[in-house]
Amino acid sequence: MTAATARAHPNIALVKYWGKRDRALNLPAVPSLSLTLDRFRTRTTVVWGVEADSVELDGALAPAPAAARVLAFLELVDPRRPPCRVISESNFPVAAGLASSSSAFAALALAASAAAGHDTEPTALSLLARRGSGSACRSLWGGFVEWPLGERSDGADCHARPLAPPDHWDVAMVVAIASGAPKPVGSRDAMEHARRTSPYYATWVQTAADDFAGARAAVLARDLQHLGEVMEASTHKMHATLHTARPPVLYQVPATIACLHEVRALRQRGTGAWATMDAGPNVKVLCHRSDAAEVAAGLSPHVAHIEVLRPGGDPALEPR
Ligand code: 2P0
């Protein structure tokens, strides 16, 4: 029996991953770029070689579909694995829409690989984590991370890589939690639904490379206005594929729209703030750290809860 415990932070896409060219291998249709957050993290222990498989999430036995997904992931680590015990806990609400699957599968990839005595080099782990959840491949590094498409049909070159470290840029992500209600449709099903039924999906794919290149250059140049404009274009195009799917998927609630208007009003008053949304109603606002308190104050009348986060670091194994 061997055991390992790993911690990883979630990441928020500034240019979105949305749609797959290969569903079995989780190969994206578009390149994406993200910011890894501080403070929030998933902590996962894997015990390799016990009597029977078990999966515990946030203090309770995992529901069957979640347990099956975790155990199927362990088969990727080693198809001849022994029974394993997995214990995972996140210090942030899943309902916060903070990409919990990104930190979950990054932490699981690191803990399981270490427990199995395998390679824990980050690129190998990024390839592995991608199979669990696409966005997880970006949580193998802190700071700004890019996930280019790769070229190979087997996905062997489809992994994320670091673009700039956490201290590259003094930015903040202000998260406005517009609703804690369960999502009407999960992101995995929603992106496939948009791919199959939205007439705008092809345009989404065609224009993604330019957004990726623009955001990449803006991060390296620390050009917040350019990055913010590209980020907003990416999120609204992603949601346009949902609004034009059949039937449409609408994640926004009234508080979401109020936050988007507030962000625009902040900009009109001279504060550099730009919004992004994922597969849920919550709004995440990118700004300079020095403006984060003002942005949070502007958003607070519209929502019940606000979190201010900064760029976070790499995943890590806990010392034994
Ligand atoms: C992202 N999202 O880039 C995008 C933007 C949500 C909206 O990656 O099917 O849970 O496991 O690969 O990673 C959420 O999708 O999907 C996601 P799978 P995942 O962060």
mmCIF file of C-alpha atoms in Angstrom, residues 58-252:
data_model
loop_
_atom_site.group_PDB
_atom_site.id
_atom_site.type_symbol
_atom_site.label_atom_id
_atom_site.label_comp_id
_atom_site.label_asym_id
_atom_site.label_seq_id
_atom_site.Cartn_x
_atom_site.Cartn_y
_atom_site.Cartn_z
ATOM 1 C CA ASP A 58 -16.243 16.577 0.639
ATOM 2 C CA GLY A 59 -16.792 14.273 3.602
ATOM 3 C CA ALA A 60 -19.384 11.899 2.115
ATOM 4 C CA LEU A 61 -19.353 8.850 -0.134
ATOM 5 C CA ALA A 62 -19.411 10.089 -3.751
ATOM 6 C CA PRO A 63 -22.609 9.614 -5.762
ATOM 7 C CA ALA A 64 -22.275 6.649 -8.150
ATOM 8 C CA PRO A 65 -21.664 8.644 -11.380
ATOM 9 C CA ALA A 66 -18.939 10.763 -9.745
ATOM 10 C CA ALA A 67 -17.304 7.697 -8.193
ATOM 11 C CA ALA A 68 -17.368 5.911 -11.561
ATOM 12 C CA ARG A 69 -15.687 8.877 -13.235
ATOM 13 C CA VAL A 70 -12.919 8.981 -10.622
ATOM 14 C CA LEU A 71 -12.341 5.222 -10.766
ATOM 15 C CA ALA A 72 -12.312 5.237 -14.599
ATOM 16 C CA PHE A 73 -9.629 7.924 -14.381
ATOM 17 C CA LEU A 74 -7.486 5.664 -12.168
ATOM 18 C CA GLU A 75 -7.591 3.060 -14.980
ATOM 19 C CA LEU A 76 -5.775 5.638 -17.135
ATOM 20 C CA VAL A 77 -3.044 5.882 -14.514
ATOM 21 C CA ASP A 78 -2.671 2.090 -14.542
ATOM 22 C CA PRO A 79 -5.091 -0.338 -16.244
ATOM 23 C CA ARG A 80 -3.894 -3.084 -13.862
ATOM 24 C CA ARG A 81 -4.263 -0.965 -10.745
ATOM 25 C CA PRO A 82 -5.160 -2.447 -7.359
ATOM 26 C CA PRO A 83 -8.306 -1.316 -5.496
ATOM 27 C CA CYS A 84 -7.849 2.273 -4.339
ATOM 28 C CA ARG A 85 -9.251 4.717 -1.809
ATOM 29 C CA VAL A 86 -9.741 8.317 -2.948
ATOM 30 C CA ILE A 87 -10.556 11.111 -0.500
ATOM 31 C CA SER A 88 -11.071 14.568 -1.982
ATOM 32 C CA GLU A 89 -12.148 17.823 -0.462
ATOM 33 C CA SER A 90 -12.414 21.358 -1.878
ATOM 34 C CA ASN A 91 -12.348 24.524 0.226
ATOM 35 C CA PHE A 92 -14.700 26.404 -2.078
ATOM 36 C CA PRO A 93 -18.362 25.852 -2.960
ATOM 37 C CA VAL A 94 -18.900 23.807 -6.113
ATOM 38 C CA ALA A 95 -21.886 26.084 -6.730
ATOM 39 C CA ALA A 96 -19.492 29.018 -7.027
ATOM 40 C CA GLY A 97 -18.919 27.991 -10.632
ATOM 41 C CA LEU A 98 -15.197 28.086 -10.005
ATOM 42 C CA ALA A 99 -14.272 25.253 -12.301
ATOM 43 C CA SER A 100 -14.121 22.628 -9.567
ATOM 44 C CA SER A 101 -13.389 19.860 -12.088
ATOM 45 C CA SER A 102 -10.165 21.652 -13.066
ATOM 46 C CA SER A 103 -8.632 21.501 -9.585
ATOM 47 C CA ALA A 104 -10.224 18.099 -8.876
ATOM 48 C CA PHE A 105 -8.650 16.241 -11.794
ATOM 49 C CA ALA A 106 -5.328 18.090 -11.518
ATOM 50 C CA ALA A 107 -5.042 17.081 -7.847
ATOM 51 C CA LEU A 108 -6.209 13.540 -8.618
ATOM 52 C CA ALA A 109 -3.686 13.148 -11.471
ATOM 53 C CA LEU A 110 -0.817 14.243 -9.216
ATOM 54 C CA ALA A 111 -1.881 12.226 -6.139
ATOM 55 C CA ALA A 112 -2.664 9.042 -8.105
ATOM 56 C CA SER A 113 0.544 9.184 -10.160
ATOM 57 C CA ALA A 114 2.653 9.724 -7.036
ATOM 58 C CA ALA A 115 0.846 6.951 -5.133
ATOM 59 C CA ALA A 116 1.378 4.586 -8.089
ATOM 60 C CA GLY A 117 5.074 5.460 -8.257
ATOM 61 C CA HIS A 118 4.717 6.996 -11.745
ATOM 62 C CA ASP A 119 6.162 10.078 -13.389
ATOM 63 C CA THR A 120 4.944 13.335 -11.802
ATOM 64 C CA GLU A 121 6.489 15.668 -14.368
ATOM 65 C CA PRO A 122 3.882 18.403 -15.075
ATOM 66 C CA THR A 123 3.533 17.889 -18.833
ATOM 67 C CA ALA A 124 2.854 14.163 -18.359
ATOM 68 C CA LEU A 125 0.308 15.054 -15.664
ATOM 69 C CA SER A 126 -1.321 17.663 -17.920
ATOM 70 C CA LEU A 127 -1.850 14.994 -20.604
ATOM 71 C CA LEU A 128 -3.335 12.689 -17.971
ATOM 72 C CA ALA A 129 -5.524 15.335 -16.272
ATOM 73 C CA ARG A 130 -6.946 16.341 -19.687
ATOM 74 C CA ARG A 131 -8.480 12.876 -19.988
ATOM 75 C CA GLY A 132 -10.384 13.435 -16.727
ATOM 76 C CA SER A 133 -11.610 16.917 -17.588
ATOM 77 C CA GLY A 134 -10.303 19.158 -20.335
ATOM 78 C CA SER A 135 -9.921 22.272 -18.213
ATOM 79 C CA ALA A 136 -7.913 20.296 -15.611
ATOM 80 C CA CYS A 137 -4.914 20.109 -17.952
ATOM 81 C CA ARG A 138 -4.443 23.866 -17.352
ATOM 82 C CA SER A 139 -4.371 23.529 -13.530
ATOM 83 C CA LEU A 140 -0.924 21.843 -13.602
ATOM 84 C CA TRP A 141 0.664 25.301 -13.472
ATOM 85 C CA GLY A 142 0.070 28.509 -11.581
ATOM 86 C CA GLY A 143 -0.375 31.934 -13.151
ATOM 87 C CA PHE A 144 -1.306 32.287 -16.820
ATOM 88 C CA VAL A 145 -1.519 28.994 -18.698
ATOM 89 C CA GLU A 146 -2.143 28.193 -22.353
ATOM 90 C CA TRP A 147 -3.598 25.062 -23.901
ATOM 91 C CA PRO A 148 -2.789 24.971 -27.615
ATOM 92 C CA LEU A 149 -4.622 22.518 -29.864
ATOM 93 C CA GLY A 150 -1.826 20.061 -30.580
ATOM 94 C CA GLU A 151 -1.741 18.270 -33.902
ATOM 95 C CA ARG A 152 -1.694 14.545 -33.260
ATOM 96 C CA SER A 153 -4.876 12.493 -33.539
ATOM 97 C CA ASP A 154 -3.854 10.419 -30.490
ATOM 98 C CA GLY A 155 -3.626 13.574 -28.345
ATOM 99 C CA ALA A 156 -0.015 12.916 -27.329
ATOM 100 C CA ASP A 157 0.889 16.593 -27.901
ATOM 101 C CA CYS A 158 -2.368 18.023 -26.502
ATOM 102 C CA HIS A 159 -1.369 19.421 -23.131
ATOM 103 C CA ALA A 160 -1.229 22.815 -21.462
ATOM 104 C CA ARG A 161 1.948 24.777 -20.732
ATOM 105 C CA PRO A 162 2.826 27.784 -18.569
ATOM 106 C CA LEU A 163 2.657 31.192 -20.240
ATOM 107 C CA ALA A 164 3.532 33.545 -17.347
ATOM 108 C CA PRO A 165 4.018 32.929 -13.604
ATOM 109 C CA PRO A 166 1.648 34.236 -10.890
ATOM 110 C CA ASP A 167 3.840 37.239 -10.085
ATOM 111 C CA HIS A 168 3.972 38.315 -13.754
ATOM 112 C CA TRP A 169 1.064 40.689 -13.310
ATOM 113 C CA ASP A 170 -0.765 42.262 -10.370
ATOM 114 C CA VAL A 171 -4.317 41.335 -11.396
ATOM 115 C CA ALA A 172 -7.351 40.099 -9.488
ATOM 116 C CA MET A 173 -10.426 38.049 -10.355
ATOM 117 C CA VAL A 174 -13.549 39.267 -8.585
ATOM 118 C CA VAL A 175 -16.159 36.496 -8.540
ATOM 119 C CA ALA A 176 -19.809 37.546 -8.177
ATOM 120 C CA ILE A 177 -21.955 34.575 -7.192
ATOM 121 C CA ALA A 178 -25.276 35.288 -8.850
ATOM 122 C CA SER A 179 -26.903 31.968 -8.011
ATOM 123 C CA GLY A 180 -25.972 28.791 -6.151
ATOM 124 C CA ALA A 181 -28.736 26.768 -7.814
ATOM 125 C CA PRO A 182 -27.698 23.613 -9.697
ATOM 126 C CA LYS A 183 -26.899 24.147 -13.370
ATOM 127 C CA PRO A 184 -29.669 23.272 -15.835
ATOM 128 C CA VAL A 185 -27.090 21.468 -18.036
ATOM 129 C CA GLY A 186 -23.497 20.487 -17.212
ATOM 130 C CA SER A 187 -20.715 21.988 -19.301
ATOM 131 C CA ARG A 188 -19.723 18.662 -20.902
ATOM 132 C CA ASP A 189 -23.223 18.083 -22.295
ATOM 133 C CA ALA A 190 -23.767 21.757 -23.103
ATOM 134 C CA MET A 191 -20.664 22.078 -25.273
ATOM 135 C CA GLU A 192 -21.611 18.955 -27.221
ATOM 136 C CA HIS A 193 -25.196 20.194 -27.632
ATOM 137 C CA ALA A 194 -23.887 23.515 -28.998
ATOM 138 C CA ARG A 195 -21.535 21.694 -31.375
ATOM 139 C CA ARG A 196 -24.345 19.556 -32.737
ATOM 140 C CA THR A 197 -27.143 22.118 -33.011
ATOM 141 C CA SER A 198 -25.898 25.731 -33.098
ATOM 142 C CA PRO A 199 -25.412 27.389 -36.506
ATOM 143 C CA TYR A 200 -22.941 29.711 -34.761
ATOM 144 C CA TYR A 201 -20.644 26.922 -33.589
ATOM 145 C CA ALA A 202 -18.594 26.900 -36.817
ATOM 146 C CA THR A 203 -17.921 30.634 -36.439
ATOM 147 C CA TRP A 204 -16.941 30.088 -32.800
ATOM 148 C CA VAL A 205 -14.313 27.582 -33.901
ATOM 149 C CA GLN A 206 -13.096 29.681 -36.833
ATOM 150 C CA THR A 207 -12.511 32.795 -34.738
ATOM 151 C CA ALA A 208 -10.952 31.132 -31.664
ATOM 152 C CA ALA A 209 -7.346 31.081 -32.914
ATOM 153 C CA ASP A 210 -7.309 34.877 -33.267
ATOM 154 C CA ASP A 211 -8.725 35.311 -29.749
ATOM 155 C CA PHE A 212 -6.087 32.944 -28.381
ATOM 156 C CA ALA A 213 -3.239 34.777 -30.153
ATOM 157 C CA GLY A 214 -4.589 38.172 -29.057
ATOM 158 C CA ALA A 215 -4.979 37.136 -25.421
ATOM 159 C CA ARG A 216 -1.560 35.527 -25.370
ATOM 160 C CA ALA A 217 0.089 38.709 -26.649
ATOM 161 C CA ALA A 218 -1.919 40.844 -24.207
ATOM 162 C CA VAL A 219 -0.847 38.726 -21.217
ATOM 163 C CA LEU A 220 2.812 38.917 -22.228
ATOM 164 C CA ALA A 221 2.545 42.705 -22.761
ATOM 165 C CA ARG A 222 0.460 43.175 -19.564
ATOM 166 C CA ASP A 223 -2.165 44.986 -21.658
ATOM 167 C CA LEU A 224 -5.303 44.659 -19.524
ATOM 168 C CA GLN A 225 -7.624 46.507 -21.891
ATOM 169 C CA HIS A 226 -6.709 44.289 -24.836
ATOM 170 C CA LEU A 227 -6.927 41.139 -22.726
ATOM 171 C CA GLY A 228 -10.272 42.243 -21.284
ATOM 172 C CA GLU A 229 -11.757 42.939 -24.702
ATOM 173 C CA VAL A 230 -10.668 39.569 -26.088
ATOM 174 C CA MET A 231 -11.882 37.817 -22.923
ATOM 175 C CA GLU A 232 -15.333 39.395 -23.218
ATOM 176 C CA ALA A 233 -15.525 38.506 -26.915
ATOM 177 C CA SER A 234 -14.643 34.881 -26.128
ATOM 178 C CA THR A 235 -17.237 34.468 -23.382
ATOM 179 C CA HIS A 236 -20.048 36.140 -25.346
ATOM 180 C CA LYS A 237 -19.297 34.027 -28.434
ATOM 181 C CA MET A 238 -19.302 30.877 -26.296
ATOM 182 C CA HIS A 239 -22.682 31.818 -24.824
ATOM 183 C CA ALA A 240 -23.978 32.746 -28.292
ATOM 184 C CA THR A 241 -23.484 29.104 -29.321
ATOM 185 C CA LEU A 242 -25.700 28.155 -26.360
ATOM 186 C CA HIS A 243 -28.372 30.788 -27.009
ATOM 187 C CA THR A 244 -28.604 29.580 -30.622
ATOM 188 C CA ALA A 245 -28.589 25.845 -29.811
ATOM 189 C CA ARG A 246 -31.814 23.852 -30.143
ATOM 190 C CA PRO A 247 -33.241 23.889 -27.572
ATOM 191 C CA PRO A 248 -31.310 26.933 -26.323
ATOM 192 C CA VAL A 249 -29.332 26.842 -23.068
ATOM 193 C CA LEU A 250 -29.521 30.020 -20.975
ATOM 194 C CA TYR A 251 -27.211 30.109 -17.968
ATOM 195 C CA GLN A 252 -27.727 33.796 -17.185
#
